Short mmCIF file of C-alpha atoms in Angstrom, two decimals:
data_model
loop_
_atom_site.label_atom_id
_atom_site.label_comp_id
_atom_site.label_asym_id
_atom_site.label_seq_id
_atom_site.Cartn_x
_atom_site.Cartn_y
_atom_site.Cartn_z
CA MET A 215 0.00 0.00 0.00
CA THR A 216 1.23 3.46 -0.80
CA GLU A 217 1.96 6.02 1.84
CA ILE A 218 -1.02 7.68 3.51
CA ARG A 219 -1.02 11.47 3.33
CA ARG A 220 -3.31 13.97 4.99
CA VAL A 221 -4.55 17.41 3.99
CA ARG A 222 -6.07 19.50 6.76
CA ARG A 223 -8.76 22.04 6.23
CA ARG A 224 -6.39 24.95 6.77
CA ASP A 225 -3.88 23.57 4.25
CA ALA A 226 -3.63 25.17 0.83
CA GLY A 227 -4.22 21.76 -0.83
CA TYR A 228 -7.69 21.30 0.73
CA PRO A 229 -10.25 21.18 -2.10
CA SER A 230 -12.00 24.53 -2.37
CA LEU A 231 -15.40 23.17 -3.39
CA LEU A 232 -15.41 20.87 -0.38
CA ALA A 233 -14.35 23.72 1.89
CA ALA A 234 -17.48 25.57 0.77
CA ILE A 235 -20.01 23.03 2.11
CA HIS A 236 -21.61 23.68 5.48
CA ASP A 237 -19.79 20.96 7.41
CA PRO A 238 -16.52 20.21 5.61
CA PRO A 239 -14.46 17.38 7.11
CA PRO A 240 -11.56 18.63 9.29
CA GLY A 241 -9.14 16.81 7.06
CA LEU A 242 -8.82 14.17 4.36
CA TYR A 243 -6.56 11.15 4.37
CA LEU A 244 -5.27 10.27 0.90
CA ARG A 245 -3.57 7.29 -0.66
CA GLY A 246 -2.52 6.75 -4.25
CA ASN A 247 -0.04 8.10 -6.77
CA GLY A 248 -2.31 10.94 -7.89
CA SER A 249 -1.25 14.47 -7.04
CA PRO A 250 -3.27 16.12 -4.23
CA GLU A 251 -3.99 18.87 -6.80
CA LEU A 252 -6.47 16.44 -8.34
CA LEU A 253 -8.74 17.24 -5.41
CA ASP A 254 -9.33 20.66 -6.96
CA ALA A 255 -9.71 19.51 -10.57
CA PRO A 256 -13.19 19.83 -12.16
CA ALA A 257 -15.05 16.74 -11.01
CA VAL A 258 -18.38 14.97 -11.54
CA ALA A 259 -19.86 12.52 -9.04
CA ILE A 260 -21.53 9.40 -10.45
CA VAL A 261 -23.51 7.48 -7.85
CA GLY A 262 -26.28 4.93 -7.70
CA ALA A 263 -27.59 1.63 -6.42
CA ARG A 264 -25.32 -1.16 -5.27
CA ALA A 265 -27.72 -3.82 -6.53
CA CYS A 266 -28.25 -2.10 -9.87
CA SER A 267 -29.47 -3.57 -13.15
CA ALA A 268 -27.38 -4.40 -16.19
CA TYR A 269 -28.77 -1.17 -17.69
CA GLY A 270 -27.48 0.83 -14.72
CA ARG A 271 -24.07 -0.80 -14.90
CA SER A 272 -23.74 -0.18 -18.61
CA VAL A 273 -24.89 3.46 -18.41
CA ALA A 274 -22.64 4.22 -15.42
CA ARG A 275 -19.65 2.81 -17.20
CA SER A 276 -20.06 4.50 -20.55
CA LEU A 277 -21.03 7.80 -18.94
CA ALA A 278 -17.90 7.73 -16.78
CA ARG A 279 -15.81 6.76 -19.77
CA ASP A 280 -17.04 9.74 -21.81
CA LEU A 281 -16.77 12.25 -18.97
CA ALA A 282 -13.26 11.10 -18.06
CA ALA A 283 -12.29 11.25 -21.72
CA ALA A 284 -13.53 14.85 -21.75
CA GLY A 285 -11.03 15.58 -18.97
CA LEU A 286 -13.31 15.51 -15.93
CA VAL A 287 -12.39 13.69 -12.73
CA VAL A 288 -14.98 11.04 -11.81
CA VAL A 289 -15.78 10.84 -8.09
CA SER A 290 -17.64 7.93 -6.51
CA GLY A 291 -17.79 5.75 -3.41
CA LEU A 292 -16.13 2.44 -4.40
CA ALA A 293 -19.36 0.57 -3.60
CA ARG A 294 -20.59 -2.36 -5.65
CA GLY A 295 -22.86 -1.67 -8.60
CA VAL A 296 -23.02 1.84 -10.06
CA ASP A 297 -20.07 3.22 -8.05
CA GLY A 298 -17.71 0.47 -9.16
CA GLU A 299 -18.74 0.82 -12.79
CA ALA A 300 -18.22 4.59 -12.66
CA HIS A 301 -14.64 4.07 -11.45
CA ARG A 302 -14.06 1.37 -14.08
CA GLY A 303 -15.41 3.55 -16.88
CA ALA A 304 -13.02 6.36 -15.98
CA LEU A 305 -10.14 3.88 -15.90
CA ASP A 306 -11.19 2.48 -19.31
CA ALA A 307 -10.78 5.96 -20.75
CA GLY A 308 -7.36 6.33 -19.14
CA GLY A 309 -8.87 9.09 -17.01
CA ILE A 310 -8.65 10.07 -13.37
CA THR A 311 -11.06 8.85 -10.73
CA LEU A 312 -11.32 9.45 -6.98
CA ALA A 313 -12.86 6.97 -4.53
CA VAL A 314 -14.26 8.32 -1.27
CA LEU A 315 -14.47 5.74 1.52
CA GLY A 316 -16.91 5.56 4.42
CA CYS A 317 -14.34 3.79 6.60
CA GLY A 318 -10.69 4.18 7.59
CA ILE A 319 -8.33 5.17 4.77
CA ASP A 320 -6.39 1.90 5.10
CA ARG A 321 -9.44 -0.28 4.42
CA ASP A 322 -10.72 -1.46 1.06
CA TYR A 323 -14.45 -1.65 1.47
CA PRO A 324 -16.06 -3.72 0.06
CA ALA A 325 -13.14 -6.18 0.10
CA ALA A 326 -14.14 -7.41 -3.36
CA HIS A 327 -13.11 -4.00 -4.71
CA GLY A 328 -9.54 -4.20 -3.38
CA GLU A 329 -8.13 -4.67 -6.88
CA LEU A 330 -10.28 -1.82 -8.20
CA ALA A 331 -8.98 0.44 -5.42
CA ARG A 332 -5.44 -0.48 -6.41
CA ARG A 333 -6.11 0.46 -10.04
CA ILE A 334 -7.74 3.73 -8.99
CA SER A 335 -4.72 4.65 -6.88
CA GLU A 336 -2.28 4.06 -9.72
CA ARG A 337 -3.07 7.51 -11.11
CA GLY A 338 -5.91 8.77 -8.96
CA LEU A 339 -6.62 8.86 -5.25
CA VAL A 340 -8.54 6.97 -2.61
CA LEU A 341 -9.64 9.30 0.18
CA SER A 342 -11.44 9.29 3.50
CA GLU A 343 -12.03 11.61 6.41
CA TYR A 344 -11.41 8.67 8.78
CA GLU A 345 -8.04 7.70 10.16
CA PRO A 346 -6.61 4.21 9.59
CA GLY A 347 -8.42 1.43 11.45
CA VAL A 348 -11.92 2.92 11.47
CA GLU A 349 -14.45 0.18 10.70
CA PRO A 350 -17.10 0.62 8.03
CA ALA A 351 -20.45 1.41 9.69
CA PRO A 352 -23.84 2.18 8.15
CA TRP A 353 -24.05 5.64 9.73
CA ARG A 354 -20.75 6.68 8.16
CA PHE A 355 -22.01 6.28 4.61
CA PRO A 356 -24.25 9.37 4.54
CA ALA A 357 -21.27 11.34 5.89
CA ARG A 358 -19.15 9.91 3.08
CA ASN A 359 -21.83 10.95 0.59
CA ARG A 360 -21.55 14.61 1.62
CA ILE A 361 -17.87 14.47 0.63
CA ILE A 362 -18.67 12.88 -2.75
CA ALA A 363 -21.25 15.58 -3.52
CA GLY A 364 -19.06 18.27 -1.97
CA MET A 365 -16.07 17.57 -4.18
CA ALA A 366 -18.06 17.57 -7.42
CA ARG A 367 -19.50 20.37 -9.52
CA ALA A 368 -22.34 18.07 -10.52
CA THR A 369 -23.79 14.82 -9.23
CA VAL A 370 -25.25 12.25 -11.62
CA VAL A 371 -27.56 9.61 -10.13
CA VAL A 372 -27.71 6.55 -12.37
CA GLU A 373 -30.16 4.21 -10.63
CA ALA A 374 -31.61 4.66 -7.17
CA ARG A 375 -34.46 3.21 -5.23
CA GLU A 376 -36.60 5.50 -3.14
CA ARG A 377 -34.94 6.53 0.15
CA SER A 378 -31.55 5.23 -1.00
CA GLY A 379 -28.01 6.41 -0.29
CA ALA A 380 -27.60 7.87 -3.77
CA LEU A 381 -30.58 10.18 -3.10
CA ILE A 382 -28.84 11.36 0.07
CA THR A 383 -25.86 12.29 -2.09
CA ALA A 384 -28.20 14.16 -4.46
CA ASP A 385 -29.74 15.99 -1.48
CA PHE A 386 -26.32 17.15 -0.31
CA ALA A 387 -25.56 18.40 -3.81
CA LEU A 388 -28.85 20.29 -3.97
CA GLU A 389 -28.30 21.87 -0.55
CA GLU A 390 -24.94 23.17 -1.72
CA GLY A 391 -26.44 24.50 -4.94
CA ARG A 392 -24.59 22.05 -7.16
CA GLU A 393 -26.01 20.60 -10.35
CA VAL A 394 -28.01 17.37 -9.96
CA LEU A 395 -28.67 15.13 -12.95
CA ALA A 396 -30.51 11.84 -13.12
CA VAL A 397 -30.63 9.03 -15.66
CA PRO A 398 -34.23 8.23 -16.59
CA GLY A 399 -35.34 4.63 -16.17
CA GLU A 400 -38.43 2.57 -16.74
CA ILE A 401 -41.33 3.88 -14.67
CA THR A 402 -42.17 0.33 -13.57
CA SER A 403 -38.69 -0.39 -12.20
CA ALA A 404 -38.18 0.06 -8.44
CA LEU A 405 -34.52 0.75 -9.24
CA SER A 406 -35.51 3.86 -11.12
CA ALA A 407 -38.14 5.11 -8.66
CA GLY A 408 -35.58 7.37 -6.97
CA THR A 409 -34.09 8.77 -10.17
CA ASN A 410 -37.48 9.33 -11.77
CA ALA A 411 -38.58 11.15 -8.60
CA LEU A 412 -35.51 13.41 -8.90
CA LEU A 413 -36.47 14.21 -12.48
CA ARG A 414 -40.00 15.08 -11.38
CA LEU A 415 -38.46 17.48 -8.87
CA GLY A 416 -36.49 19.20 -11.61
CA ALA A 417 -33.19 17.35 -11.92
CA THR A 418 -31.65 17.51 -15.40
CA PRO A 419 -32.30 14.31 -17.36
CA VAL A 420 -29.21 12.59 -18.76
CA THR A 421 -29.88 11.08 -22.16
CA ARG A 422 -26.28 11.28 -23.39
CA SER A 423 -22.96 12.23 -21.85
CA ASP A 424 -23.00 15.63 -23.55
CA ASP A 425 -25.96 16.55 -21.30
CA VAL A 426 -23.61 16.42 -18.32
CA LEU A 427 -20.87 18.36 -20.09
CA GLU A 428 -23.32 21.02 -21.23
CA SER A 429 -24.71 21.47 -17.72
CA LEU A 430 -21.16 22.22 -16.59
CA GLY A 431 -20.41 24.48 -19.52
CA VAL A 432 -17.72 22.11 -20.75
CA VAL A 433 -17.45 21.95 -24.52
CA PRO A 434 -17.87 18.34 -25.59
CA VAL A 435 -14.80 17.02 -27.41
CA ARG A 436 -15.74 14.89 -30.35
CA GLN A 437 -14.16 11.50 -30.02
CA THR A 438 -11.47 10.96 -32.58
CA VAL A 439 -11.98 7.20 -32.58
CA SER A 440 -15.46 7.33 -34.11
CA ALA A 441 -14.05 5.74 -37.24
CA SER A 442 -16.67 4.62 -39.69
CA LEU A 443 -18.21 1.27 -38.89
CA GLY A 444 -18.65 -1.51 -41.40
CA PRO A 445 -22.11 -2.32 -42.81
CA GLU A 446 -22.57 -5.41 -40.57
CA ALA A 447 -21.58 -3.42 -37.47
CA ASN A 448 -24.10 -0.72 -38.35
CA ALA A 449 -26.82 -3.30 -38.92
CA LEU A 450 -26.16 -4.93 -35.54
CA LEU A 451 -25.98 -1.59 -33.74
CA GLU A 452 -29.33 -0.65 -35.26
CA ARG A 453 -30.88 -3.80 -33.76
CA LEU A 454 -29.30 -3.17 -30.39
CA ARG A 455 -30.92 0.25 -30.20
CA ASP A 456 -34.21 -1.65 -29.78
CA GLY A 457 -32.96 -3.51 -26.73
CA ALA A 458 -30.34 -5.88 -25.34
CA ARG A 459 -29.68 -9.07 -27.29
CA THR A 460 -27.44 -12.11 -27.29
CA ALA A 461 -24.98 -12.55 -30.16
CA ASP A 462 -27.07 -15.35 -31.68
CA GLU A 463 -30.27 -13.31 -31.61
CA LEU A 464 -28.52 -10.33 -33.19
CA VAL A 465 -26.98 -12.28 -36.00
CA ARG A 466 -30.36 -13.84 -36.79
CA LEU A 467 -32.35 -10.62 -36.53
CA ALA A 468 -29.93 -8.59 -38.61
CA ASP A 469 -29.54 -11.50 -41.02
CA VAL A 470 -25.75 -11.36 -41.22
CA ASP A 471 -23.30 -14.22 -41.59
CA PRO A 472 -22.34 -15.53 -38.10
CA ALA A 473 -18.57 -15.20 -38.68
CA GLN A 474 -18.94 -11.65 -39.98
CA GLY A 475 -21.35 -10.96 -37.14
CA SER A 476 -18.87 -11.91 -34.46
CA ALA A 477 -16.20 -9.80 -36.16
CA ALA A 478 -18.65 -6.88 -36.27
CA LEU A 479 -19.47 -7.27 -32.58
CA ILE A 480 -15.79 -7.09 -31.65
CA GLU A 481 -15.47 -4.03 -33.88
CA LEU A 482 -18.38 -2.41 -32.00
CA GLU A 483 -17.00 -3.44 -28.62
CA LEU A 484 -13.55 -2.04 -29.35
CA ALA A 485 -15.15 1.19 -30.58
CA GLY A 486 -17.02 1.42 -27.27
CA LYS A 487 -20.40 1.30 -29.04
CA VAL A 488 -21.62 -1.83 -27.27
CA ALA A 489 -21.00 -3.45 -23.90
CA LEU A 490 -20.94 -7.21 -23.32
CA GLU A 491 -21.99 -8.75 -20.04
CA ASP A 492 -22.83 -12.39 -19.36
CA GLY A 493 -23.26 -13.05 -23.06
CA VAL A 494 -25.71 -10.16 -23.52
CA TYR A 495 -24.86 -7.16 -25.72
CA ARG A 496 -26.19 -3.67 -25.02
CA ALA A 497 -25.80 -0.43 -26.96
CA THR A 498 -23.91 2.16 -24.94
CA ILE A 499 -25.11 5.74 -24.76
CA MET B 136 -18.00 -36.03 -4.84
CA SER B 137 -14.61 -35.96 -3.08
CA ALA B 138 -11.27 -34.86 -4.51
CA PRO B 139 -9.85 -38.45 -4.53
CA ALA B 140 -12.92 -39.67 -6.43
CA VAL B 141 -12.32 -37.05 -9.11
CA VAL B 142 -8.52 -36.97 -9.43
CA GLY B 143 -7.67 -40.39 -7.99
CA GLY B 144 -6.03 -41.53 -4.77
CA GLY B 145 -7.35 -43.04 -1.58
CA PRO B 146 -5.63 -45.47 0.80
CA SER B 147 -4.88 -48.00 -1.95
CA PRO B 148 -4.59 -45.62 -4.92
CA ARG B 149 -7.33 -45.92 -7.51
CA PRO B 150 -7.76 -43.86 -10.67
CA GLY B 151 -10.32 -41.06 -10.43
CA GLU B 152 -12.77 -39.65 -12.93
CA VAL B 153 -10.03 -37.67 -14.70
CA SER B 154 -8.20 -40.91 -15.55
CA LEU B 155 -11.38 -42.71 -16.52
CA ALA B 156 -11.87 -39.83 -18.97
CA HIS B 157 -8.33 -40.23 -20.38
CA ARG B 158 -8.36 -39.43 -24.14
CA GLY B 159 -11.97 -38.42 -23.77
CA VAL B 160 -14.18 -35.76 -22.32
CA LEU B 161 -14.90 -35.09 -18.65
CA LEU B 162 -18.13 -33.16 -18.25
CA LEU B 163 -18.73 -31.45 -14.94
CA ASP B 164 -22.30 -30.25 -14.82
CA GLU B 165 -23.02 -27.21 -12.60
CA LEU B 166 -19.35 -26.39 -11.93
CA PRO B 167 -19.94 -24.09 -8.93
CA GLU B 168 -21.80 -26.89 -7.12
CA PHE B 169 -18.54 -28.85 -6.74
CA PRO B 170 -16.51 -28.32 -3.58
CA ARG B 171 -13.68 -25.90 -4.14
CA SER B 172 -11.16 -28.61 -3.12
CA VAL B 173 -12.30 -30.76 -6.05
CA LEU B 174 -12.09 -27.90 -8.53
CA GLU B 175 -8.62 -26.88 -7.38
CA ALA B 176 -7.42 -30.51 -7.55
CA LEU B 177 -8.23 -30.48 -11.28
CA ARG B 178 -5.56 -27.90 -12.03
CA GLN B 179 -2.57 -30.24 -11.82
CA PRO B 180 -3.88 -32.99 -14.13
CA LEU B 181 -5.11 -30.30 -16.56
CA GLU B 182 -1.59 -28.92 -16.70
CA ASP B 183 0.41 -32.19 -16.73
CA GLY B 184 -1.91 -34.80 -18.23
CA VAL B 185 -1.05 -37.24 -15.44
CA VAL B 186 -2.00 -37.75 -11.81
CA SER B 187 0.73 -38.91 -9.48
CA VAL B 188 -0.19 -40.50 -6.16
CA SER B 189 2.45 -41.34 -3.56
CA ARG B 190 1.80 -43.84 -0.80
CA VAL B 191 3.98 -45.73 1.71
CA GLY B 192 3.45 -48.85 -0.36
CA GLY B 193 4.61 -47.22 -3.58
CA HIS B 194 3.98 -44.65 -6.20
CA ALA B 195 1.31 -44.61 -8.88
CA LEU B 196 1.02 -42.59 -12.07
CA PHE B 197 -2.41 -42.43 -13.69
CA PRO B 198 -2.80 -41.00 -17.19
CA ALA B 199 -5.23 -38.08 -17.34
CA ARG B 200 -5.26 -36.39 -20.73
CA PHE B 201 -8.86 -35.33 -20.97
CA GLN B 202 -10.91 -32.48 -22.31
CA LEU B 203 -12.71 -30.67 -19.55
CA VAL B 204 -16.17 -29.33 -20.24
CA GLY B 205 -17.85 -27.45 -17.41
CA THR B 206 -21.32 -25.96 -17.37
CA MET B 207 -22.77 -23.34 -15.08
CA ASN B 208 -25.51 -20.79 -14.88
CA MET B 209 -24.46 -17.14 -15.08
CA CYS B 210 -25.96 -16.60 -11.62
CA PRO B 211 -27.83 -18.60 -8.97
CA CYS B 212 -31.29 -17.52 -10.18
CA GLY B 213 -30.37 -18.27 -13.77
CA ALA B 214 -31.72 -15.02 -15.23
CA ARG B 215 -28.39 -13.52 -16.26
CA GLY B 216 -27.53 -14.10 -19.88
CA ASP B 217 -31.17 -13.74 -20.93
CA PRO B 218 -31.82 -10.20 -22.17
CA ALA B 219 -35.55 -10.61 -21.52
CA VAL B 220 -35.21 -11.21 -17.77
CA GLU B 221 -33.65 -9.13 -15.01
CA CYS B 222 -31.49 -11.03 -12.51
CA GLY B 223 -32.78 -10.96 -8.93
CA CYS B 224 -29.63 -12.23 -7.19
CA THR B 225 -28.14 -10.07 -4.46
CA PRO B 226 -24.55 -8.97 -5.13
CA GLN B 227 -23.40 -11.06 -2.17
CA ARG B 228 -25.10 -14.19 -3.45
CA LEU B 229 -23.72 -13.66 -6.95
CA ALA B 230 -20.21 -13.11 -5.62
CA ALA B 231 -20.37 -16.24 -3.44
CA TYR B 232 -21.51 -18.26 -6.47
CA ARG B 233 -18.76 -17.02 -8.73
CA GLU B 234 -15.97 -17.06 -6.18
CA LYS B 235 -16.21 -20.85 -6.17
CA LEU B 236 -14.25 -20.74 -9.43
CA SER B 237 -10.73 -19.44 -8.91
CA ARG B 238 -9.09 -17.25 -11.52
CA ALA B 239 -6.39 -19.94 -11.81
CA LEU B 240 -8.96 -22.56 -12.80
CA LEU B 241 -10.84 -20.24 -15.18
CA ASP B 242 -7.50 -19.44 -16.81
CA ARG B 243 -7.25 -23.06 -17.96
CA PHE B 244 -10.38 -22.93 -20.09
CA ASP B 245 -9.77 -22.11 -23.75
CA LEU B 246 -13.35 -21.44 -24.77
CA ALA B 247 -16.25 -19.86 -22.94
CA VAL B 248 -19.57 -19.99 -24.74
CA ALA B 249 -22.72 -18.29 -23.50
CA MET B 250 -25.72 -20.50 -24.15
CA PRO B 251 -28.85 -18.37 -24.03
CA ARG B 252 -32.22 -19.97 -23.38
CA PRO B 253 -33.33 -21.36 -26.76
CA ARG B 254 -36.13 -19.47 -28.46
CA ALA B 255 -38.92 -21.16 -30.35
CA VAL B 256 -37.37 -20.18 -33.70
CA GLU B 257 -34.18 -22.00 -32.81
CA LEU B 258 -35.92 -25.12 -31.59
CA ALA B 259 -37.83 -25.25 -34.86
CA ALA B 260 -34.69 -24.80 -36.96
CA PRO B 261 -33.36 -27.69 -39.07
CA PRO B 262 -30.56 -29.76 -37.47
CA GLY B 263 -26.97 -28.54 -37.98
CA GLU B 264 -23.91 -30.31 -39.31
CA VAL B 265 -23.76 -34.02 -38.36
CA SER B 266 -20.95 -35.34 -36.12
CA ALA B 267 -19.34 -37.48 -38.82
CA GLU B 268 -18.79 -34.42 -41.00
CA VAL B 269 -17.41 -32.42 -38.09
CA ARG B 270 -15.05 -35.27 -37.29
CA GLU B 271 -13.73 -35.26 -40.85
CA ARG B 272 -13.25 -31.51 -40.76
CA VAL B 273 -11.39 -31.67 -37.45
CA ALA B 274 -9.17 -34.56 -38.59
CA GLY B 275 -8.30 -32.61 -41.74
CA ALA B 276 -7.47 -29.52 -39.72
CA ARG B 277 -5.19 -31.55 -37.42
CA ASP B 278 -3.25 -32.90 -40.39
CA ARG B 279 -2.83 -29.44 -41.85
CA LEU B 280 -1.74 -28.04 -38.49
CA ARG B 281 0.92 -30.73 -38.20
CA ALA B 282 2.24 -29.80 -41.64
CA ALA B 283 2.40 -26.03 -41.14
CA ARG B 284 1.30 -23.46 -38.59
CA PRO B 285 -0.45 -20.52 -40.22
CA ARG B 286 0.86 -17.08 -39.27
CA ARG B 287 -1.24 -14.07 -38.35
CA THR B 288 -1.63 -11.36 -40.96
CA GLU B 289 -0.53 -7.91 -39.90
CA ALA B 290 -4.16 -6.77 -39.63
CA ALA B 291 -4.97 -9.77 -37.42
CA SER B 292 -2.07 -8.96 -35.09
CA GLU B 293 -3.22 -5.36 -34.91
CA LEU B 294 -6.73 -6.44 -33.95
CA LEU B 295 -5.35 -8.71 -31.23
CA SER B 296 -3.19 -5.92 -29.83
CA SER B 297 -6.01 -3.41 -29.75
CA ALA B 298 -8.26 -5.99 -28.08
CA VAL B 299 -5.67 -6.61 -25.36
CA GLU B 300 -5.50 -2.86 -24.86
CA ARG B 301 -9.23 -2.19 -24.79
CA LEU B 302 -10.76 -5.34 -23.34
CA PRO B 303 -10.11 -6.81 -19.90
CA LEU B 304 -7.78 -9.50 -21.25
CA SER B 305 -4.81 -10.90 -19.33
CA GLY B 306 -1.45 -11.91 -20.79
CA ARG B 307 -2.54 -15.54 -20.55
CA GLY B 308 -5.78 -14.53 -22.21
CA ARG B 309 -3.89 -13.09 -25.16
CA VAL B 310 -1.93 -16.29 -25.68
CA ARG B 311 -5.15 -18.29 -25.51
CA VAL B 312 -6.99 -16.08 -27.98
CA ALA B 313 -4.05 -16.30 -30.41
CA ARG B 314 -4.10 -20.10 -30.16
CA VAL B 315 -7.86 -20.37 -30.61
CA ALA B 316 -7.69 -17.99 -33.59
CA ARG B 317 -5.12 -20.27 -35.21
CA THR B 318 -7.38 -23.29 -34.71
CA ILE B 319 -10.32 -21.42 -36.22
CA ALA B 320 -8.21 -20.43 -39.22
CA VAL B 321 -7.04 -23.99 -39.81
CA LEU B 322 -10.58 -25.35 -39.45
CA ALA B 323 -11.71 -22.82 -42.04
CA GLY B 324 -8.95 -23.99 -44.38
CA ALA B 325 -7.30 -20.56 -44.43
CA ALA B 326 -3.59 -20.17 -45.17
CA GLU B 327 -3.18 -17.29 -42.72
CA VAL B 328 -4.85 -16.20 -39.50
CA GLU B 329 -7.08 -13.32 -40.56
CA PRO B 330 -8.81 -10.61 -38.50
CA ALA B 331 -12.16 -12.48 -38.72
CA HIS B 332 -10.54 -15.50 -37.04
CA VAL B 333 -9.16 -13.36 -34.22
CA ALA B 334 -12.56 -11.72 -33.82
CA GLU B 335 -14.27 -15.08 -33.50
CA ALA B 336 -11.64 -16.26 -31.00
CA LEU B 337 -12.24 -13.10 -28.96
CA SER B 338 -15.92 -13.96 -28.76
CA TYR B 339 -14.97 -17.16 -26.88
CA ARG B 340 -12.85 -15.39 -24.27
CA MET B 341 -13.46 -15.92 -20.57
CA PRO B 342 -15.19 -13.03 -18.90
CA SER B 343 -12.07 -11.94 -17.02
CA GLU B 344 -13.81 -9.30 -15.02
CA LEU B 345 -16.87 -10.73 -13.36
CA PRO B 346 -19.11 -7.91 -12.23
CA SER B 347 -19.99 -7.73 -8.57
#
């Protein structure tokens, strides 16, 4: 594990946005190779349900990938589900991501995300207001959420049930006058009840990553890798816009040769146009 | 089923299932239902092709060159892998299910194929290629592979490199994909390993990053 550093509230390196909230933590413990100056870089929080759906995972990941590619720092809470995918998306893009813990700085919580924390700290930072040895406890997570919202210019909620932790993060952001965005979901899904409620209250809907960039006044950079896709790839992508499919279904529906179809799917995957999970392909946003 | 019953052993050493499957196929249905000790014991015979058992009374070597086929659901409730259904497993339950299979064991599988629930259209489809024809094709490919190993075209190598860069693929994974691509090329009767062969091989890769 890398050396643990600490920035106190009176230090020059303390993030200015976080200092502006009504109860900023007295200090932050940091670990990772990232410079402490990252704490003051323009950041977006991406948060959501731990037990999220495949849709939530896929949206969190591609959103984080695009925002990190546009030069924003992605902040989240290292939890399972949406949080983890947000960190992974930023890493996919070779971007910077910060993980805020709700336990002592020396702990990887959840333990299953130890490897993810290590990858985050290669270029980014893992941070906590708690000294080494502090156990994770349910009442510390809302406190952690105020730091996530406090560090970011905008908070994006990807999937959230009613009365969930991600909504607490959104509340903190609202109280501090920061931008709150929510990803619309199916109105029948309990996992989207919280996000749809945010939208009803006036949160900005996210239908593409540019929506987030525009709300921050960041000019979207057109991706240079959007090389033209082959005809099979376009045909398959068209089908995927109607919903998630397995490779076999896609090849049959689009009526392409199976060998060419699998080549086209790899082409789409490498171009970041589709995501594969458990044998199911989904179009990314 | 105990580890000795699968790999061989016991007080007076007897061959296990892996030796009974020598030069054949060992099918383990519902892989995560096996005790972890059994699954881990498979690694050595998979690597070496023999099982060695040492006892006070002597030493036994059992041949164990077999093809391992394992099946499993994507998750305990079985909904994952079907785009029409949403999985209801808790993250903890899913993690416990998948942690039964160590990375080291998964690394020894060359092909991973997702088998979605068959749809009515597929069940009604005419039967595919018969086994005798497949056998002939495979035998032909083996002969050709013995004669000459096809090389990757430059474009195929480029595709493999960009896949390693963009997809969660380990160093071992790269070697495996390259090998599978070569087999696909030879089966197709191609003189070189082309990008389409690499692409197909990539579609059989192990999910190296299981979501939690």
